[in-house]
PDB file of C-alpha atoms and ligand atoms in Angstrom:
ATOM      1  CA  UNK A   1      28.549  12.375  33.164  1.00 73.00           C
ATOM      2  CA  UNK A   2      25.608  12.494  34.787  1.00 88.00           C
ATOM      3  CA  UNK A   3      21.982  15.040  34.693  1.00 95.00           C
ATOM      4  CA  UNK A   4      19.507  15.182  38.267  1.00 98.00           C
ATOM      5  CA  UNK A   5      16.729  17.648  38.342  1.00 98.00           C
ATOM      6  CA  UNK A   6      13.659  17.494  40.929  1.00 98.00           C
ATOM      7  CA  UNK A   7      10.546  17.963  40.405  1.00 98.00           C
ATOM      8  CA  UNK A   8       6.586  18.312  42.134  1.00 98.00           C
ATOM      9  CA  UNK A   9       5.116  15.810  38.937  1.00 98.00           C
ATOM     10  CA  UNK A  10       7.248  14.002  36.641  1.00 98.00           C
ATOM     11  CA  UNK A  11       5.354  11.687  33.994  1.00 98.00           C
ATOM     12  CA  UNK A  12       6.940   8.712  31.932  1.00 98.00           C
ATOM     13  CA  UNK A  13       5.328   9.450  28.448  1.00 98.00           C
ATOM     14  CA  UNK A  14       3.920  12.007  25.870  1.00 96.00           C
ATOM     15  CA  UNK A  15       1.378  10.290  24.719  1.00 95.00           C
ATOM     16  CA  UNK A  16      -2.001  11.468  25.276  1.00 93.00           C
ATOM     17  CA  UNK A  17      -1.986  10.511  28.601  1.00 95.00           C
ATOM     18  CA  UNK A  18       1.188  11.830  29.594  1.00 96.00           C
ATOM     19  CA  UNK A  19       0.531  15.077  27.686  1.00 93.00           C
ATOM     20  CA  UNK A  20      -2.972  15.859  28.771  1.00 92.00           C
ATOM     21  CA  UNK A  21      -1.808  14.931  32.327  1.00 95.00           C
ATOM     22  CA  UNK A  22       0.864  16.973  32.431  1.00 96.00           C
ATOM     23  CA  UNK A  23      -1.009  20.489  31.001  1.00 94.00           C
ATOM     24  CA  UNK A  24      -3.993  19.965  33.334  1.00 94.00           C
ATOM     25  CA  UNK A  25      -1.348  19.430  36.218  1.00 96.00           C
ATOM     26  CA  UNK A  26       0.692  22.869  35.068  1.00 94.00           C
ATOM     27  CA  UNK A  27      -2.554  24.486  34.668  1.00 93.00           C
ATOM     28  CA  UNK A  28      -2.737  24.163  38.206  1.00 95.00           C
ATOM     29  CA  UNK A  29       0.606  25.713  38.995  1.00 95.00           C
ATOM     30  CA  UNK A  30       2.871  22.775  39.755  1.00 97.00           C
ATOM     31  CA  UNK A  31       6.756  22.112  38.084  1.00 97.00           C
ATOM     32  CA  UNK A  32       6.357  19.150  35.464  1.00 98.00           C
ATOM     33  CA  UNK A  33       8.510  17.392  33.404  1.00 98.00           C
ATOM     34  CA  UNK A  34       6.504  15.202  31.213  1.00 98.00           C
ATOM     35  CA  UNK A  35       9.587  12.973  29.570  1.00 98.00           C
ATOM     36  CA  UNK A  36       9.517  11.150  26.753  1.00 98.00           C
ATOM     37  CA  UNK A  37      11.989   8.573  25.148  1.00 98.00           C
ATOM     38  CA  UNK A  38      11.251   8.568  21.169  1.00 98.00           C
ATOM     39  CA  UNK A  39      13.023  11.989  19.660  1.00 98.00           C
ATOM     40  CA  UNK A  40       9.872  14.015  19.647  1.00 97.00           C
ATOM     41  CA  UNK A  41       5.838  14.097  21.433  1.00 97.00           C
ATOM     42  CA  UNK A  42       4.453  12.541  18.065  1.00 95.00           C
ATOM     43  CA  UNK A  43       7.039  10.861  16.204  1.00 96.00           C
ATOM     44  CA  UNK A  44       4.848   7.272  16.517  1.00 94.00           C
ATOM     45  CA  UNK A  45       1.149   7.946  15.881  1.00 90.00           C
ATOM     46  CA  UNK A  46      -0.446   4.669  17.892  1.00 91.00           C
ATOM     47  CA  UNK A  47      -3.963   5.362  17.611  1.00 93.00           C
ATOM     48  CA  UNK A  48      -6.461   6.086  14.482  1.00 94.00           C
ATOM     49  CA  UNK A  49      -7.476   9.128  16.308  1.00 95.00           C
ATOM     50  CA  UNK A  50     -11.681   8.431  16.860  1.00 95.00           C
ATOM     51  CA  UNK A  51     -13.076  10.354  19.499  1.00 96.00           C
ATOM     52  CA  UNK A  52     -16.378  13.004  20.520  1.00 96.00           C
ATOM     53  CA  UNK A  53     -15.785  16.626  20.073  1.00 97.00           C
ATOM     54  CA  UNK A  54     -17.349  16.508  23.950  1.00 96.00           C
ATOM     55  CA  UNK A  55     -14.009  15.793  24.837  1.00 94.00           C
ATOM     56  CA  UNK A  56     -12.025  17.601  22.316  1.00 95.00           C
ATOM     57  CA  UNK A  57     -13.788  20.487  23.516  1.00 96.00           C
ATOM     58  CA  UNK A  58     -13.092  20.173  27.085  1.00 92.00           C
ATOM     59  CA  UNK A  59      -9.908  20.678  26.267  1.00 89.00           C
ATOM     60  CA  UNK A  60      -9.813  22.995  23.872  1.00 92.00           C
ATOM     61  CA  UNK A  61      -8.556  21.437  21.162  1.00 95.00           C
ATOM     62  CA  UNK A  62      -8.536  23.479  18.398  1.00 97.00           C
ATOM     63  CA  UNK A  63     -10.746  23.118  15.106  1.00 97.00           C
ATOM     64  CA  UNK A  64      -7.558  22.822  12.476  1.00 96.00           C
ATOM     65  CA  UNK A  65      -6.637  19.926  14.552  1.00 97.00           C
ATOM     66  CA  UNK A  66      -9.948  17.821  13.853  1.00 98.00           C
ATOM     67  CA  UNK A  67     -12.475  16.032  11.138  1.00 98.00           C
ATOM     68  CA  UNK A  68     -16.305  15.948  12.557  1.00 97.00           C
ATOM     69  CA  UNK A  69     -17.829  12.732  11.720  1.00 97.00           C
ATOM     70  CA  UNK A  70     -21.918  12.360  11.309  1.00 95.00           C
ATOM     71  CA  UNK A  71     -22.388   8.710  10.279  1.00 97.00           C
ATOM     72  CA  UNK A  72     -21.553   5.580  11.658  1.00 97.00           C
ATOM     73  CA  UNK A  73     -21.633   2.788   9.851  1.00 97.00           C
ATOM     74  CA  UNK A  74     -21.332  -0.965  11.047  1.00 97.00           C
ATOM     75  CA  UNK A  75     -21.163  -3.863   8.207  1.00 96.00           C
ATOM     76  CA  UNK A  76     -21.480  -7.654   9.168  1.00 95.00           C
ATOM     77  CA  UNK A  77     -21.107  -9.948   6.942  1.00 92.00           C
ATOM     78  CA  UNK A  78     -25.111 -10.257   6.811  1.00 94.00           C
ATOM     79  CA  UNK A  79     -25.907  -6.580   7.825  1.00 96.00           C
ATOM     80  CA  UNK A  80     -25.717  -2.880   7.602  1.00 97.00           C
ATOM     81  CA  UNK A  81     -26.060  -0.612   9.672  1.00 98.00           C
ATOM     82  CA  UNK A  82     -26.017   3.641   8.948  1.00 98.00           C
ATOM     83  CA  UNK A  83     -26.737   5.543  11.954  1.00 97.00           C
ATOM     84  CA  UNK A  84     -26.672   9.627  11.705  1.00 97.00           C
ATOM     85  CA  UNK A  85     -26.429  12.747  14.463  1.00 92.00           C
ATOM     86  CA  UNK A  86     -27.984  15.869  12.404  1.00 93.00           C
ATOM     87  CA  UNK A  87     -24.677  17.461  14.365  1.00 93.00           C
ATOM     88  CA  UNK A  88     -21.466  15.864  14.385  1.00 94.00           C
ATOM     89  CA  UNK A  89     -20.181  14.306  17.374  1.00 94.00           C
ATOM     90  CA  UNK A  90     -17.912  12.425  16.688  1.00 97.00           C
ATOM     91  CA  UNK A  91     -14.396  13.782  15.469  1.00 98.00           C
ATOM     92  CA  UNK A  92     -11.091  11.649  13.934  1.00 97.00           C
ATOM     93  CA  UNK A  93      -7.815  13.854  14.478  1.00 97.00           C
ATOM     94  CA  UNK A  94      -5.505  14.969  13.313  1.00 96.00           C
ATOM     95  CA  UNK A  95      -2.895  12.986  16.273  1.00 95.00           C
ATOM     96  CA  UNK A  96       0.087  14.684  15.575  1.00 95.00           C
ATOM     97  CA  UNK A  97      -0.950  17.506  15.478  1.00 96.00           C
ATOM     98  CA  UNK A  98      -2.632  17.342  18.938  1.00 96.00           C
ATOM     99  CA  UNK A  99      -0.503  15.816  20.429  1.00 95.00           C
ATOM    100  CA  UNK A 100       2.149  18.661  19.831  1.00 95.00           C
ATOM    101  CA  UNK A 101      -0.762  21.258  20.367  1.00 95.00           C
ATOM    102  CA  UNK A 102      -1.080  19.964  23.845  1.00 93.00           C
ATOM    103  CA  UNK A 103       2.938  19.746  24.384  1.00 91.00           C
ATOM    104  CA  UNK A 104       3.185  22.775  23.504  1.00 94.00           C
ATOM    105  CA  UNK A 105       0.613  24.173  25.724  1.00 94.00           C
ATOM    106  CA  UNK A 106       2.069  22.496  27.883  1.00 94.00           C
ATOM    107  CA  UNK A 107       5.021  24.318  27.459  1.00 96.00           C
ATOM    108  CA  UNK A 108       3.301  27.238  27.309  1.00 96.00           C
ATOM    109  CA  UNK A 109       2.192  26.728  30.516  1.00 96.00           C
ATOM    110  CA  UNK A 110       5.960  25.738  32.300  1.00 97.00           C
ATOM    111  CA  UNK A 111       6.209  22.211  31.584  1.00 98.00           C
ATOM    112  CA  UNK A 112       9.386  21.210  31.224  1.00 98.00           C
ATOM    113  CA  UNK A 113       9.684  18.582  27.927  1.00 98.00           C
ATOM    114  CA  UNK A 114      12.567  15.776  28.032  1.00 98.00           C
ATOM    115  CA  UNK A 115      12.863  14.323  24.825  1.00 98.00           C
ATOM    116  CA  UNK A 116      14.746  10.997  23.425  1.00 98.00           C
ATOM    117  CA  UNK A 117      14.830  10.369  27.493  1.00 98.00           C
ATOM    118  CA  UNK A 118      14.886   6.935  27.844  1.00 98.00           C
ATOM    119  CA  UNK A 119      13.180   6.057  31.818  1.00 98.00           C
ATOM    120  CA  UNK A 120      13.868   2.144  32.831  1.00 96.00           C
ATOM    121  CA  UNK A 121      14.513   2.236  36.114  1.00 96.00           C
ATOM    122  CA  UNK A 122      11.878   4.159  39.898  1.00 97.00           C
ATOM    123  CA  UNK A 123      13.925   5.413  42.302  1.00 97.00           C
ATOM    124  CA  UNK A 124      11.808   4.741  46.242  1.00 96.00           C
ATOM    125  CA  UNK A 125      12.999   5.409  49.577  1.00 95.00           C
ATOM    126  CA  UNK A 126      13.699   3.082  52.501  1.00 96.00           C
ATOM    127  CA  UNK A 127       9.995   2.472  52.948  1.00 94.00           C
ATOM    128  CA  UNK A 128       9.076   1.034  48.745  1.00 92.00           C
ATOM    129  CA  UNK A 129       7.856   4.751  48.000  1.00 93.00           C
ATOM    130  CA  UNK A 130       8.431   5.791  44.736  1.00 95.00           C
ATOM    131  CA  UNK A 131      10.567   9.247  44.902  1.00 97.00           C
ATOM    132  CA  UNK A 132      11.766   9.283  41.129  1.00 98.00           C
ATOM    133  CA  UNK A 133      12.775   8.369  37.996  1.00 98.00           C
ATOM    134  CA  UNK A 134      16.316   7.110  36.432  1.00 97.00           C
ATOM    135  CA  UNK A 135      17.186   6.442  32.791  1.00 97.00           C
ATOM    136  CA  UNK A 136      18.773   7.567  29.623  1.00 98.00           C
ATOM    137  CA  UNK A 137      19.516  10.805  27.695  1.00 97.00           C
ATOM    138  CA  UNK A 138      21.993  10.337  25.071  1.00 91.00           C
ATOM    139  CA  UNK A 139      23.601   7.943  26.578  1.00 91.00           C
ATOM    140  CA  UNK A 140      24.085   9.339  30.169  1.00 96.00           C
ATOM    141  CA  UNK A 141      22.359   8.789  32.517  1.00 97.00           C
ATOM    142  CA  UNK A 142      19.714  10.688  34.198  1.00 98.00           C
ATOM    143  CA  UNK A 143      17.838  11.385  37.466  1.00 98.00           C
ATOM    144  CA  UNK A 144      14.057  12.522  38.386  1.00 98.00           C
ATOM    145  CA  UNK A 145      14.128  13.399  42.483  1.00 98.00           C
ATOM    146  CA  UNK A 146       9.606  13.603  42.295  1.00 98.00           C
ATOM    147  CA  UNK A 147       7.207  14.243  44.706  1.00 95.00           C
ATOM    148  CA  UNK A 148       4.607  12.631  42.068  1.00 97.00           C
ATOM    149  CA  UNK A 149       5.389  10.156  39.151  1.00 97.00           C
ATOM    150  CA  UNK A 150       2.552   9.428  36.727  1.00 98.00           C
ATOM    151  CA  UNK A 151       3.975   6.211  34.708  1.00 98.00           C
ATOM    152  CA  UNK A 152       1.644   7.312  30.957  1.00 98.00           C
ATOM    153  CA  UNK A 153       4.309   4.444  28.762  1.00 97.00           C
ATOM    154  CA  UNK A 154       0.764   3.396  27.745  1.00 95.00           C
ATOM    155  CA  UNK A 155       1.136  -0.282  26.922  1.00 93.00           C
ATOM    156  CA  UNK A 156       5.076  -0.755  27.690  1.00 94.00           C
ATOM    157  CA  UNK A 157       3.793   0.102  31.265  1.00 95.00           C
ATOM    158  CA  UNK A 158       7.288   1.016  32.766  1.00 94.00           C
ATOM    159  CA  UNK A 159       6.639   2.652  36.201  1.00 94.00           C
ATOM    160  CA  UNK A 160       4.013   0.161  36.978  1.00 94.00           C
ATOM    161  CA  UNK A 161       6.226  -3.116  35.983  1.00 94.00           C
ATOM    162  CA  UNK A 162       9.452  -2.053  37.834  1.00 93.00           C
ATOM    163  CA  UNK A 163       6.964  -1.122  40.623  1.00 92.00           C
ATOM    164  CA  UNK A 164       5.086  -4.395  40.255  1.00 91.00           C
ATOM    165  CA  UNK A 165       2.192  -3.614  40.002  1.00 91.00           C
ATOM    166  CA  UNK A 166       1.363  -4.762  36.452  1.00 90.00           C
ATOM    167  CA  UNK A 167       2.972  -7.834  34.990  1.00 89.00           C
ATOM    168  CA  UNK A 168       2.643  -8.853  31.567  1.00 84.00           C
ATOM    169  CA  UNK A 169      -1.005  -7.487  29.520  1.00 86.00           C
ATOM    170  CA  UNK A 170      -3.146 -10.651  29.108  1.00 89.00           C
ATOM    171  CA  UNK A 171      -5.903  -9.314  26.518  1.00 92.00           C
ATOM    172  CA  UNK A 172      -4.805  -6.105  24.470  1.00 93.00           C
ATOM    173  CA  UNK A 173      -5.540  -5.357  20.350  1.00 94.00           C
ATOM    174  CA  UNK A 174      -2.793  -5.411  17.729  1.00 95.00           C
ATOM    175  CA  UNK A 175      -3.822  -2.898  15.060  1.00 96.00           C
ATOM    176  CA  UNK A 176      -1.697  -1.820  11.741  1.00 96.00           C
ATOM    177  CA  UNK A 177      -3.151   1.246   9.318  1.00 96.00           C
ATOM    178  CA  UNK A 178      -2.504   3.198   6.431  1.00 95.00           C
ATOM    179  CA  UNK A 179      -3.319   6.819   5.829  1.00 94.00           C
ATOM    180  CA  UNK A 180      -4.355   6.934   2.227  1.00 95.00           C
ATOM    181  CA  UNK A 181      -5.655   9.379  -0.400  1.00 96.00           C
ATOM    182  CA  UNK A 182      -8.484   7.999  -1.867  1.00 94.00           C
ATOM    183  CA  UNK A 183     -11.492   9.251  -4.333  1.00 93.00           C
ATOM    184  CA  UNK A 184     -14.961   9.110  -4.081  1.00 90.00           C
ATOM    185  CA  UNK A 185     -15.160   8.921  -0.080  1.00 92.00           C
ATOM    186  CA  UNK A 186     -17.971  10.632   2.035  1.00 95.00           C
ATOM    187  CA  UNK A 187     -16.222  12.216   4.547  1.00 96.00           C
ATOM    188  CA  UNK A 188     -19.145  12.268   7.131  1.00 96.00           C
ATOM    189  CA  UNK A 189     -19.280   8.630   7.486  1.00 96.00           C
ATOM    190  CA  UNK A 190     -17.031   6.614   9.377  1.00 95.00           C
ATOM    191  CA  UNK A 191     -16.838   2.825   8.342  1.00 97.00           C
ATOM    192  CA  UNK A 192     -16.572  -0.016  11.628  1.00 97.00           C
ATOM    193  CA  UNK A 193     -16.717  -4.162   9.532  1.00 96.00           C
ATOM    194  CA  UNK A 194     -16.828  -6.735  11.946  1.00 96.00           C
ATOM    195  CA  UNK A 195     -16.346 -10.250  10.473  1.00 94.00           C
ATOM    196  CA  UNK A 196     -13.662 -13.682   9.434  1.00 90.00           C
ATOM    197  CA  UNK A 197     -13.391 -11.533   5.835  1.00 88.00           C
ATOM    198  CA  UNK A 198     -11.652  -8.775   8.076  1.00 90.00           C
ATOM    199  CA  UNK A 199     -10.899 -10.125  11.776  1.00 89.00           C
ATOM    200  CA  UNK A 200     -11.426 -12.801  13.490  1.00 86.00           C
ATOM    201  CA  UNK A 201     -11.593 -11.721  16.648  1.00 90.00           C
ATOM    202  CA  UNK A 202     -11.561  -7.164  15.322  1.00 93.00           C
ATOM    203  CA  UNK A 203     -12.285  -5.104  13.670  1.00 95.00           C
ATOM    204  CA  UNK A 204     -11.989  -2.420  10.556  1.00 96.00           C
ATOM    205  CA  UNK A 205     -12.496   0.793   9.482  1.00 97.00           C
ATOM    206  CA  UNK A 206     -12.648   3.234   7.548  1.00 97.00           C
ATOM    207  CA  UNK A 207     -11.975   6.573   8.950  1.00 97.00           C
ATOM    208  CA  UNK A 208     -12.220   9.870   6.999  1.00 97.00           C
ATOM    209  CA  UNK A 209     -10.026  12.369   7.997  1.00 96.00           C
ATOM    210  CA  UNK A 210     -11.562  14.858   5.330  1.00 94.00           C
ATOM    211  CA  UNK A 211      -9.880  16.374   1.615  1.00 94.00           C
ATOM    212  CA  UNK A 212     -10.115  12.526   0.498  1.00 95.00           C
ATOM    213  CA  UNK A 213      -7.679  11.445   3.385  1.00 96.00           C
ATOM    214  CA  UNK A 214      -8.737   8.290   5.085  1.00 97.00           C
ATOM    215  CA  UNK A 215      -7.031   6.109   7.406  1.00 97.00           C
ATOM    216  CA  UNK A 216      -7.919   2.167   6.458  1.00 96.00           C
ATOM    217  CA  UNK A 217      -6.579  -0.102   9.256  1.00 97.00           C
ATOM    218  CA  UNK A 218      -7.208  -3.621  10.878  1.00 97.00           C
ATOM    219  CA  UNK A 219      -7.421  -4.202  14.966  1.00 96.00           C
ATOM    220  CA  UNK A 220      -6.543  -7.510  15.758  1.00 96.00           C
ATOM    221  CA  UNK A 221      -7.812  -9.104  19.606  1.00 94.00           C
ATOM    222  CA  UNK A 222      -4.748 -10.757  21.243  1.00 94.00           C
ATOM    223  CA  UNK A 223      -4.447 -13.405  22.724  1.00 94.00           C
ATOM    224  CA  UNK A 224      -7.886 -15.184  20.617  1.00 93.00           C
ATOM    225  CA  UNK A 225      -6.373 -14.461  17.255  1.00 94.00           C
ATOM    226  CA  UNK A 226      -2.356 -14.922  16.082  1.00 93.00           C
ATOM    227  CA  UNK A 227      -3.157 -13.345  12.714  1.00 94.00           C
ATOM    228  CA  UNK A 228      -0.864 -10.293  12.324  1.00 96.00           C
ATOM    229  CA  UNK A 229      -2.435  -6.943  11.773  1.00 96.00           C
ATOM    230  CA  UNK A 230      -0.356  -5.543   9.107  1.00 96.00           C
ATOM    231  CA  UNK A 231      -0.339  -9.094   6.811  1.00 96.00           C
ATOM    232  CA  UNK A 232      -3.637  -9.305   7.336  1.00 95.00           C
ATOM    233  CA  UNK A 233      -4.197  -5.428   5.942  1.00 96.00           C
ATOM    234  CA  UNK A 234      -2.491  -6.091   3.269  1.00 96.00           C
ATOM    235  CA  UNK A 235      -4.521  -8.820   2.188  1.00 94.00           C
ATOM    236  CA  UNK A 236      -7.947  -6.992   2.718  1.00 91.00           C
ATOM    237  CA  UNK A 237      -7.383  -4.128   0.539  1.00 90.00           C
ATOM    238  CA  UNK A 238      -5.120  -6.341  -2.509  1.00 91.00           C
ATOM    239  CA  UNK A 239      -9.044  -8.041  -2.676  1.00 86.00           C
ATOM    240  CA  UNK A 240     -10.985  -5.154  -2.635  1.00 77.00           C
TER     241      UNK A 240
HETATM  242  C1  FAD B 301      -4.907   0.067  16.131  1.00 78.49           C
HETATM  243  C2  FAD B 301      -4.821   0.757  17.444  1.00 78.49           C
HETATM  244  C3  FAD B 301      -6.001   1.774  16.870  1.00 78.49           C
HETATM  245  C4  FAD B 301      -6.568   2.399  18.240  1.00 78.49           C
HETATM  246  N1  FAD B 301      -7.351   3.806  18.027  1.00 78.49           N
HETATM  247  C5  FAD B 301      -8.119   3.868  18.665  1.00 78.49           C
HETATM  248  C6  FAD B 301      -9.221   5.320  18.042  1.00 78.49           C
HETATM  249  O1  FAD B 301      -9.481   5.775  16.712  1.00 78.49           O
HETATM  250  N2  FAD B 301      -8.943   6.033  19.443  1.00 78.49           N
HETATM  251  C7  FAD B 301      -9.073   6.467  20.653  1.00 78.49           C
HETATM  252  O2  FAD B 301      -9.854   6.329  21.597  1.00 78.49           O
HETATM  253  N3  FAD B 301      -8.321   5.239  20.977  1.00 78.49           N
HETATM  254  C8  FAD B 301      -7.873   3.761  19.666  1.00 78.49           C
HETATM  255  N4  FAD B 301      -6.425   3.493  19.969  1.00 78.49           N
HETATM  256  C9  FAD B 301      -6.299   2.969  21.420  1.00 78.49           C
HETATM  257  C10 FAD B 301      -5.123   4.141  21.505  1.00 78.49           C
HETATM  258  O3  FAD B 301      -3.548   3.849  20.911  1.00 78.49           O
HETATM  259  C11 FAD B 301      -4.502   5.029  23.609  1.00 78.49           C
HETATM  260  O4  FAD B 301      -5.222   4.158  24.022  1.00 78.49           O
HETATM  261  C12 FAD B 301      -3.928   5.240  23.640  1.00 78.49           C
HETATM  262  O5  FAD B 301      -2.252   5.864  22.652  1.00 78.49           O
HETATM  263  C13 FAD B 301      -3.316   5.905  24.663  1.00 78.49           C
HETATM  264  O6  FAD B 301      -2.326   6.672  25.017  1.00 78.49           O
HETATM  265  P1  FAD B 301      -0.992   6.593  25.954  1.00 78.49           P
HETATM  266  O7  FAD B 301      -0.549   8.259  26.009  1.00 78.49           O
HETATM  267  O8  FAD B 301      -1.889   6.155  27.573  1.00 78.49           O
HETATM  268  O9  FAD B 301      -0.007   5.632  25.353  1.00 78.49           O
HETATM  269  P2  FAD B 301       0.459   5.790  24.465  1.00 78.49           P
HETATM  270  O10 FAD B 301      -0.289   6.564  23.700  1.00 78.49           O
HETATM  271  O11 FAD B 301       0.926   4.449  23.829  1.00 78.49           O
HETATM  272  O12 FAD B 301       1.889   6.799  25.087  1.00 78.49           O
HETATM  273  C14 FAD B 301       3.049   6.476  25.247  1.00 78.49           C
HETATM  274  C15 FAD B 301       4.403   6.832  25.675  1.00 78.49           C
HETATM  275  O13 FAD B 301       5.516   6.630  26.215  1.00 78.49           O
HETATM  276  C16 FAD B 301       6.377   5.949  25.892  1.00 78.49           C
HETATM  277  N5  FAD B 301       6.731   5.910  25.793  1.00 78.49           N
HETATM  278  C17 FAD B 301       6.814   4.362  26.835  1.00 78.49           C
HETATM  279  N6  FAD B 301       7.763   3.664  27.462  1.00 78.49           N
HETATM  280  C18 FAD B 301       8.830   4.986  27.639  1.00 78.49           C
HETATM  281  C19 FAD B 301       9.834   4.688  28.790  1.00 78.49           C
HETATM  282  N7  FAD B 301      10.339   4.039  29.666  1.00 78.49           N
HETATM  283  N8  FAD B 301      10.926   6.106  28.668  1.00 78.49           N
HETATM  284  C20 FAD B 301      10.064   7.407  28.237  1.00 78.49           C
HETATM  285  N9  FAD B 301       8.886   6.937  27.191  1.00 78.49           N
HETATM  286  C21 FAD B 301       8.131   6.038  27.072  1.00 78.49           C
HETATM  287  C22 FAD B 301       6.169   6.213  24.092  1.00 78.49           C
HETATM  288  O14 FAD B 301       7.225   7.046  23.091  1.00 78.49           O
HETATM  289  C23 FAD B 301       5.044   7.160  24.113  1.00 78.49           C
HETATM  290  O15 FAD B 301       4.901   8.910  23.258  1.00 78.49           O
HETATM  291  C24 FAD B 301      -6.145   2.208  19.487  1.00 78.49           C
HETATM  292  C25 FAD B 301      -5.116   1.537  19.455  1.00 78.49           C
HETATM  293  C26 FAD B 301      -4.729   0.849  18.823  1.00 78.49           C
HETATM  294  C27 FAD B 301      -3.787  -0.182  18.427  1.00 78.49           C
END
């Protein structure tokens, strides 16, 4: 069995780029399909969720989706500095809640959301223009014909690779993060730490989410360093 659908716009990837693109397009009355390969939107979280309140407000994201930050502390092996705002300008998102809110708002505006749908190929016309995508859902073939396709598959860049626009990213960041309940944490201050103690090419962080919850993570630049961020994060936590 196979399924076939027709849309003005097909957005492949239900991360922040895809969900917000679908939301914005639907606001303009466009018939949109948002396609995500995982079981639900934001099943896997791929960010620490730090962003700017100005951007949050542009998307009208509700206040219960983020925790404002006033102080930005930076630590290097020999120095520490804190920059403070009187009014918070940055925030740490409840990532899953925010992405699901975005996709739900898109759905309310008429966007059809297809989860568990893995896109693995594009459909081209005789002039090699992209006119749709195809893939599988529950092991059945599925086809989406569309005037426009947005590749919002993130790092995998499935559509762009299939079209030959990109090959493999040469430089990228890989990270690992724990979300933990801790004592005596300042909820208004984030920390960014650099230096060999943390990571040879990148930085480590502590981002508070309020209610004594923090995200503690480490990011490693590739190919500069071959360190496994998960292993390095475990070492940092054990040492401190
Ligand atoms: C450790 C770490 C920490 C970070 N912290 C921050 C931060 O604090 N603030 C910040 O602004 N940025 C941060 N980033 C960057 C941020 O994660 C990315 O910029 C962001 O996730 C990109 O969003 P996206 O929607 O383009 O892609 P993604 O978030 O990768 O979403 C892509 C979606 O497409 C789906 N998909 C992929 N392939 C297919 C397919 N073939 N068919 C269907 N669906 C598919 C995936 O399942 C996924 O849901 C961080 C990155 C890392 C690695």
